[in-house]
Amino acid sequence: MRYASVIVDIPTRALARAYDYAIPAALEGECVVGATVLVTFSGRAAVAYVTEVSDKPPEGVDPSRIREVERVLAPSAFDKSQAQLALWMAREYAAPLADCVRLLVAPGQSVRVRREGDSGPWQLVCDRTDAVDDRWASLGEAAEGFVPAANASRQRQVLEALSSGPVRMAELSLLVPGAGAAVRALQKRGVVAIEHRRRVRGGESTALSSASAARPHSLTDGQREALAAIGAVASSGEGGIVLVDGVTGSGKTEVYLQAIECALEHGQGAIVLVPEISLTAQTVGRFRSRFGDKVAVLHSRLSAGERYDQWDMVRSGDARVVVGARSALFAPVRDLGLIVIDEEHEHTYKQDSSPRYHARDVAARMALVGRVPLVLGSATPSMEMLSAADEGTWRGLPVSAVRMRERPGGAQLPSVEVIDMRVHRERAGLTSLSMPLQRALVDCVQGGHKAVLLHNRRGFANFLMCRDCGCVPTCPHCSTSLTYHERGHSLKCHTCGSSWPVRVYPDP
């Protein structure tokens, strides 16, 4: 008899430990680490996730009193190291164990137990997204020399459509109405063969000119130094953090690409995190231009089916590089050899719902346990990582910093001039634009160029609201809420420019 340690998933009960169940002989091949199972817990049916399998029963417990796993609901979705990561996250972030394990299950999987009313029977509800297989038709072995009957016009049309190569059945039915019956008749005679091919949903592509990563002729000194630091951490076999502090346009992406190439050559995989979903398509385009179909993308804007296909490509080993937002960190990458977090200072790496984790901290834990390099790239590193680089260690990992201050091809950084408005206000008059800025704008326009001025916000408050009735003043011309300007005490419409004065009452 074997025994499974499981995390019971009951949303109304935040269970803080794993429980042991016996594995019946009929389920030994299916009940493995990462599987979703059905168990009886506290007199009710419950869904659970297997995190460990052992040949020995728990100490101090009579084996005859241990309940058995009833059935396996979903195949394995994660391995033992990822299960240990979920347990660590539950302790580190004081989160329910089930919430942490759910990060690792297959996308689109919703397995739960519910009942109607307090006395109704428990019912198992399984909603799982599975792979989609398309049927393709092609000419069979008996097609050569076969001549359809004189009145079999659809068979002739089908054979003519298949003469140039295999055709998907859905497209064949559009080309030849009623092709299904003709194909079945031809299949019985061996004239047409039907096969099932996996269709991958959500294969992203981009036409952006910047979404390509041509290999440069030479690297800058900073790029070579960064790659040497990453290689040193990888060869040490102990794990470590490399902080790549590079100015915008210094070629950090090329460092990531060549570091991933090295990992792939050693049969390892890589995870690349980007802060915004809007950047994913461009980043995926660059990586796919270098690594082709080995790149999978994972983020929340994909449908459940698209996420499942990408996730399954990673689990099967067809994709070795994962690019995506913070949730991509939990992809089932085989033999993980490198983790890259671009723009590590961004706040979007913090999860604002349970479990409230920081992707950078979780990645550091993965690098420590897996003994792999963690590359943190940024043009403006966070204060935590700058301090860690000075101290030389962070979360049990050695930290080395590489500063890239040059751009490939000798491109120069733009010059920045800080204007003290206390000095220039008298010269500029009532306007908020200094004289140097005004002259620069005039020169820009006269030279036939364009300029962009950024302003954080116009007005003191985006709207006013009555506390008694909830009324929000809107513009009678544009039907948009009026912005309150504290200076001058007025409500203004930023669409048509209309304004109304506001009477200010003294505080009671």
GROMACS .gro file of N, CA, C and O in nm, residues 298-370:
model
  292
  298LEU      N    1   0.211   3.284  -2.198
  298LEU     CA    2   0.108   3.264  -2.096
  298LEU      C    3   0.075   3.398  -2.032
  298LEU      O    4   0.163   3.464  -1.975
  299HIS      N    5  -0.050   3.440  -2.045
  299HIS     CA    6  -0.098   3.559  -1.973
  299HIS      C    7  -0.250   3.553  -1.967
  299HIS      O    8  -0.315   3.470  -2.032
  300SER      N    9  -0.310   3.643  -1.891
  300SER     CA   10  -0.452   3.635  -1.859
  300SER      C   11  -0.543   3.677  -1.974
  300SER      O   12  -0.664   3.652  -1.967
  301ARG      N   13  -0.492   3.741  -2.077
  301ARG     CA   14  -0.578   3.783  -2.187
  301ARG      C   15  -0.606   3.671  -2.287
  301ARG      O   16  -0.689   3.688  -2.375
  302LEU      N   17  -0.539   3.560  -2.274
  302LEU     CA   18  -0.569   3.444  -2.356
  302LEU      C   19  -0.694   3.376  -2.302
  302LEU      O   20  -0.721   3.379  -2.182
  303SER      N   21  -0.769   3.313  -2.390
  303SER     CA   22  -0.884   3.236  -2.345
  303SER      C   23  -0.836   3.112  -2.270
  303SER      O   24  -0.717   3.076  -2.274
  304ALA      N   25  -0.930   3.044  -2.204
  304ALA     CA   26  -0.893   2.924  -2.128
  304ALA      C   27  -0.834   2.818  -2.220
  304ALA      O   28  -0.736   2.751  -2.185
  305GLY      N   29  -0.893   2.801  -2.338
  305GLY     CA   30  -0.840   2.703  -2.431
  305GLY      C   31  -0.702   2.740  -2.482
  305GLY      O   32  -0.615   2.653  -2.498
  306GLU      N   33  -0.680   2.867  -2.510
  306GLU     CA   34  -0.548   2.911  -2.558
  306GLU      C   35  -0.443   2.892  -2.449
  306GLU      O   36  -0.331   2.847  -2.477
  307ARG      N   37  -0.477   2.928  -2.325
  307ARG     CA   38  -0.381   2.910  -2.216
  307ARG      C   39  -0.350   2.762  -2.195
  307ARG      O   40  -0.235   2.725  -2.168
  308TYR      N   41  -0.453   2.677  -2.208
  308TYR     CA   42  -0.429   2.534  -2.187
  308TYR      C   43  -0.334   2.480  -2.294
  308TYR      O   44  -0.242   2.402  -2.263
  309ASP      N   45  -0.354   2.519  -2.419
  309ASP     CA   46  -0.267   2.469  -2.526
  309ASP      C   47  -0.122   2.512  -2.504
  309ASP      O   48  -0.029   2.432  -2.522
  310GLN      N   49  -0.102   2.638  -2.467
  310GLN     CA   50   0.033   2.685  -2.443
  310GLN      C   51   0.094   2.614  -2.321
  310GLN      O   52   0.211   2.574  -2.323
  311TRP      N   53   0.015   2.599  -2.216
  311TRP     CA   54   0.062   2.530  -2.096
  311TRP      C   55   0.096   2.385  -2.126
  311TRP      O   56   0.197   2.331  -2.077
  312ASP      N   57   0.014   2.318  -2.207
  312ASP     CA   58   0.037   2.178  -2.240
  312ASP      C   59   0.161   2.162  -2.327
  312ASP      O   60   0.231   2.060  -2.318
  313MET      N   61   0.189   2.261  -2.413
  313MET     CA   62   0.312   2.257  -2.491
  313MET      C   63   0.435   2.260  -2.400
  313MET      O   64   0.534   2.192  -2.426
  314VAL      N   65   0.426   2.337  -2.292
  314VAL     CA   66   0.538   2.344  -2.197
  314VAL      C   67   0.549   2.212  -2.121
  314VAL      O   68   0.659   2.159  -2.102
  315ARG      N   69   0.436   2.159  -2.075
  315ARG     CA   70   0.440   2.034  -1.997
  315ARG      C   71   0.494   1.918  -2.080
  315ARG      O   72   0.569   1.834  -2.028
  316SER      N   73   0.458   1.913  -2.208
  316SER     CA   74   0.504   1.803  -2.293
  316SER      C   75   0.649   1.820  -2.338
  316SER      O   76   0.708   1.725  -2.390
  317GLY      N   77   0.705   1.939  -2.319
  317GLY     CA   78   0.842   1.963  -2.362
  317GLY      C   79   0.856   2.017  -2.502
  317GLY      O   80   0.968   2.042  -2.547
  318ASP      N   81   0.744   2.036  -2.573
  318ASP     CA   82   0.752   2.094  -2.708
  318ASP      C   83   0.799   2.238  -2.703
  318ASP      O   84   0.867   2.284  -2.796
  319ALA      N   85   0.762   2.311  -2.600
  319ALA     CA   86   0.808   2.450  -2.581
  319ALA      C   87   0.904   2.452  -2.464
  319ALA      O   88   0.874   2.397  -2.357
  320ARG      N   89   1.019   2.515  -2.484
  320ARG     CA   90   1.123   2.517  -2.380
  320ARG      C   91   1.141   2.656  -2.319
  320ARG      O   92   1.208   2.669  -2.217
  321VAL      N   93   1.083   2.757  -2.383
  321VAL     CA   94   1.094   2.895  -2.334
  321VAL      C   95   0.953   2.948  -2.311
  321VAL      O   96   0.868   2.941  -2.400
  322VAL      N   97   0.927   3.001  -2.192
  322VAL     CA   98   0.797   3.055  -2.156
  322VAL      C   99   0.812   3.206  -2.137
  322VAL      O  100   0.899   3.252  -2.064
  323VAL      N  101   0.726   3.281  -2.206
  323VAL     CA  102   0.724   3.427  -2.195
  323VAL      C  103   0.585   3.468  -2.148
  323VAL      O  104   0.484   3.422  -2.203
  324GLY      N  105   0.578   3.557  -2.050
  324GLY     CA  106   0.447   3.600  -2.004
  324GLY      C  107   0.455   3.687  -1.882
  324GLY      O  108   0.564   3.733  -1.842
  325ALA      N  109   0.338   3.714  -1.823
  325ALA     CA  110   0.329   3.795  -1.703
  325ALA      C  111   0.364   3.708  -1.581
  325ALA      O  112   0.414   3.596  -1.595
  326ARG      N  113   0.335   3.759  -1.462
  326ARG     CA  114   0.384   3.693  -1.340
  326ARG      C  115   0.334   3.549  -1.326
  326ARG      O  116   0.403   3.465  -1.269
  327SER      N  117   0.213   3.519  -1.377
  327SER     CA  118   0.161   3.383  -1.364
  327SER      C  119   0.242   3.281  -1.445
  327SER      O  120   0.236   3.162  -1.417
  328ALA      N  121   0.317   3.327  -1.545
  328ALA     CA  122   0.400   3.236  -1.624
  328ALA      C  123   0.512   3.174  -1.542
  328ALA      O  124   0.574   3.077  -1.584
  329LEU      N  125   0.537   3.230  -1.423
  329LEU     CA  126   0.642   3.177  -1.338
  329LEU      C  127   0.612   3.034  -1.293
  329LEU      O  128   0.704   2.958  -1.259
  330PHE      N  129   0.484   2.995  -1.293
  330PHE     CA  130   0.445   2.864  -1.244
  330PHE      C  131   0.423   2.764  -1.357
  330PHE      O  132   0.362   2.660  -1.336
  331ALA      N  133   0.471   2.794  -1.476
  331ALA     CA  134   0.459   2.701  -1.588
  331ALA      C  135   0.544   2.576  -1.562
  331ALA      O  136   0.652   2.585  -1.502
  332PRO      N  137   0.498   2.459  -1.605
  332PRO     CA  138   0.571   2.334  -1.578
  332PRO      C  139   0.689   2.312  -1.671
  332PRO      O  140   0.691   2.219  -1.752
  333VAL      N  141   0.790   2.397  -1.662
  333VAL     CA  142   0.907   2.389  -1.749
  333VAL      C  143   0.996   2.273  -1.703
  333VAL      O  144   1.030   2.263  -1.585
  334ARG      N  145   1.032   2.188  -1.796
  334ARG     CA  146   1.120   2.078  -1.763
  334ARG      C  147   1.265   2.125  -1.755
  334ARG      O  148   1.312   2.201  -1.838
  335ASP      N  149   1.336   2.079  -1.653
  335ASP     CA  150   1.479   2.110  -1.636
  335ASP      C  151   1.502   2.260  -1.648
  335ASP      O  152   1.578   2.307  -1.733
  336LEU      N  153   1.438   2.335  -1.562
  336LEU     CA  154   1.451   2.481  -1.564
  336LEU      C  155   1.597   2.520  -1.542
  336LEU      O  156   1.660   2.478  -1.445
  337GLY      N  157   1.650   2.602  -1.634
  337GLY     CA  158   1.790   2.641  -1.624
  337GLY      C  159   1.814   2.789  -1.614
  337GLY      O  160   1.926   2.833  -1.588
  338LEU      N  161   1.707   2.873  -1.631
  338LEU     CA  162   1.726   3.018  -1.628
  338LEU      C  163   1.592   3.086  -1.603
  338LEU      O  164   1.490   3.045  -1.660
  339ILE      N  165   1.593   3.188  -1.519
  339ILE     CA  166   1.476   3.273  -1.494
  339ILE      C  167   1.516   3.417  -1.521
  339ILE      O  168   1.618   3.464  -1.468
  340VAL      N  169   1.437   3.486  -1.602
  340VAL     CA  170   1.464   3.626  -1.636
  340VAL      C  171   1.342   3.708  -1.598
  340VAL      O  172   1.229   3.673  -1.633
  341ILE      N  173   1.364   3.816  -1.525
  341ILE     CA  174   1.258   3.911  -1.491
  341ILE      C  175   1.299   4.047  -1.547
  341ILE      O  176   1.392   4.110  -1.496
  342ASP      N  177   1.231   4.089  -1.651
  342ASP     CA  178   1.262   4.218  -1.713
  342ASP      C  179   1.187   4.329  -1.640
  342ASP      O  180   1.074   4.311  -1.597
  343GLU      N  181   1.251   4.444  -1.628
  343GLU     CA  182   1.194   4.559  -1.554
  343GLU      C  183   1.153   4.514  -1.414
  343GLU      O  184   1.038   4.528  -1.372
  344GLU      N  185   1.250   4.464  -1.340
  344GLU     CA  186   1.219   4.403  -1.211
  344GLU      C  187   1.164   4.501  -1.109
  344GLU      O  188   1.104   4.460  -1.009
  345HIS      N  189   1.176   4.630  -1.133
  345HIS     CA  190   1.127   4.729  -1.038
  345HIS      C  191   0.977   4.751  -1.046
  345HIS      O  192   0.920   4.818  -0.960
  346GLU      N  193   0.909   4.699  -1.148
  346GLU     CA  194   0.768   4.728  -1.170
  346GLU      C  195   0.681   4.667  -1.060
  346GLU      O  196   0.705   4.556  -1.013
  347HIS      N  197   0.577   4.744  -1.021
  347HIS     CA  198   0.486   4.698  -0.916
  347HIS      C  199   0.391   4.589  -0.965
  347HIS      O  200   0.327   4.522  -0.883
  348THR      N  201   0.382   4.569  -1.096
  348THR     CA  202   0.288   4.469  -1.148
  348THR      C  203   0.332   4.326  -1.117
  348THR      O  204   0.255   4.233  -1.140
  349TYR      N  205   0.452   4.307  -1.065
  349TYR     CA  206   0.494   4.173  -1.026
  349TYR      C  207   0.437   4.134  -0.890
  349TYR      O  208   0.461   4.022  -0.843
  350LYS      N  209   0.362   4.223  -0.828
  350LYS     CA  210   0.296   4.191  -0.701
  350LYS      C  211   0.152   4.148  -0.727
  350LYS      O  212   0.078   4.219  -0.795
  351GLN      N  213   0.115   4.035  -0.674
  351GLN     CA  214  -0.021   3.983  -0.687
  351GLN      C  215  -0.108   4.048  -0.580
  351GLN      O  216  -0.074   4.046  -0.461
  352ASP      N  217  -0.223   4.107  -0.619
  352ASP     CA  218  -0.307   4.177  -0.523
  352ASP      C  219  -0.423   4.094  -0.471
  352ASP      O  220  -0.510   4.146  -0.402
  353SER      N  221  -0.430   3.966  -0.506
  353SER     CA  222  -0.531   3.877  -0.451
  353SER      C  223  -0.461   3.751  -0.399
  353SER      O  224  -0.347   3.723  -0.433
  354SER      N  225  -0.532   3.676  -0.316
  354SER     CA  226  -0.471   3.559  -0.252
  354SER      C  227  -0.431   3.454  -0.356
  354SER      O  228  -0.511   3.422  -0.446
  355PRO      N  229  -0.309   3.405  -0.345
  355PRO     CA  230  -0.202   3.440  -0.251
  355PRO      C  231  -0.128   3.567  -0.296
  355PRO      O  232  -0.092   3.578  -0.414
  356ARG      N  233  -0.107   3.659  -0.205
  356ARG     CA  234  -0.046   3.788  -0.238
  356ARG      C  235   0.106   3.775  -0.238
  356ARG      O  236   0.174   3.811  -0.141
  357TYR      N  237   0.159   3.728  -0.349
  357TYR     CA  238   0.302   3.702  -0.361
  357TYR      C  239   0.369   3.809  -0.446
  357TYR      O  240   0.304   3.885  -0.517
  358HIS      N  241   0.500   3.813  -0.438
  358HIS     CA  242   0.582   3.896  -0.526
  358HIS      C  243   0.660   3.802  -0.617
  358HIS      O  244   0.734   3.716  -0.569
  359ALA      N  245   0.641   3.816  -0.748
  359ALA     CA  246   0.702   3.723  -0.843
  359ALA      C  247   0.854   3.723  -0.831
  359ALA      O  248   0.918   3.618  -0.850
  360ARG      N  249   0.913   3.837  -0.799
  360ARG     CA  250   1.059   3.842  -0.786
  360ARG      C  251   1.106   3.757  -0.669
  360ARG      O  252   1.206   3.684  -0.678
  361ASP      N  253   1.032   3.761  -0.556
  361ASP     CA  254   1.070   3.683  -0.439
  361ASP      C  255   1.050   3.533  -0.465
  361ASP      O  256   1.132   3.450  -0.425
  362VAL      N  257   0.940   3.499  -0.532
  362VAL     CA  258   0.915   3.358  -0.563
  362VAL      C  259   1.021   3.306  -0.661
  362VAL      O  260   1.069   3.193  -0.648
  363ALA      N  261   1.059   3.389  -0.757
  363ALA     CA  262   1.164   3.349  -0.851
  363ALA      C  263   1.296   3.326  -0.779
  363ALA      O  264   1.372   3.235  -0.814
  364ALA      N  265   1.325   3.408  -0.678
  364ALA     CA  266   1.448   3.389  -0.601
  364ALA      C  267   1.445   3.256  -0.526
  364ALA      O  268   1.546   3.186  -0.517
  365ARG      N  269   1.327   3.220  -0.476
  365ARG     CA  270   1.316   3.090  -0.409
  365ARG      C  271   1.337   2.977  -0.507
  365ARG      O  272   1.405   2.877  -0.477
  366MET      N  273   1.280   2.990  -0.627
  366MET     CA  274   1.299   2.887  -0.730
  366MET      C  275   1.445   2.876  -0.770
  366MET      O  276   1.497   2.765  -0.792
  367ALA      N  277   1.514   2.990  -0.779
  367ALA     CA  278   1.656   2.987  -0.815
  367ALA      C  279   1.739   2.924  -0.704
  367ALA      O  280   1.837   2.853  -0.731
  368LEU      N  281   1.699   2.947  -0.578
  368LEU     CA  282   1.773   2.889  -0.466
  368LEU      C  283   1.756   2.738  -0.460
  368LEU      O  284   1.854   2.663  -0.444
  369VAL      N  285   1.632   2.691  -0.477
  369VAL     CA  286   1.606   2.547  -0.469
  369VAL      C  287   1.658   2.476  -0.594
  369VAL      O  288   1.719   2.369  -0.586
  370GLY      N  289   1.633   2.536  -0.712
  370GLY     CA  290   1.675   2.473  -0.837
  370GLY      C  291   1.820   2.498  -0.873
  370GLY      O  292   1.871   2.439  -0.969
   0.00000   0.00000   0.00000
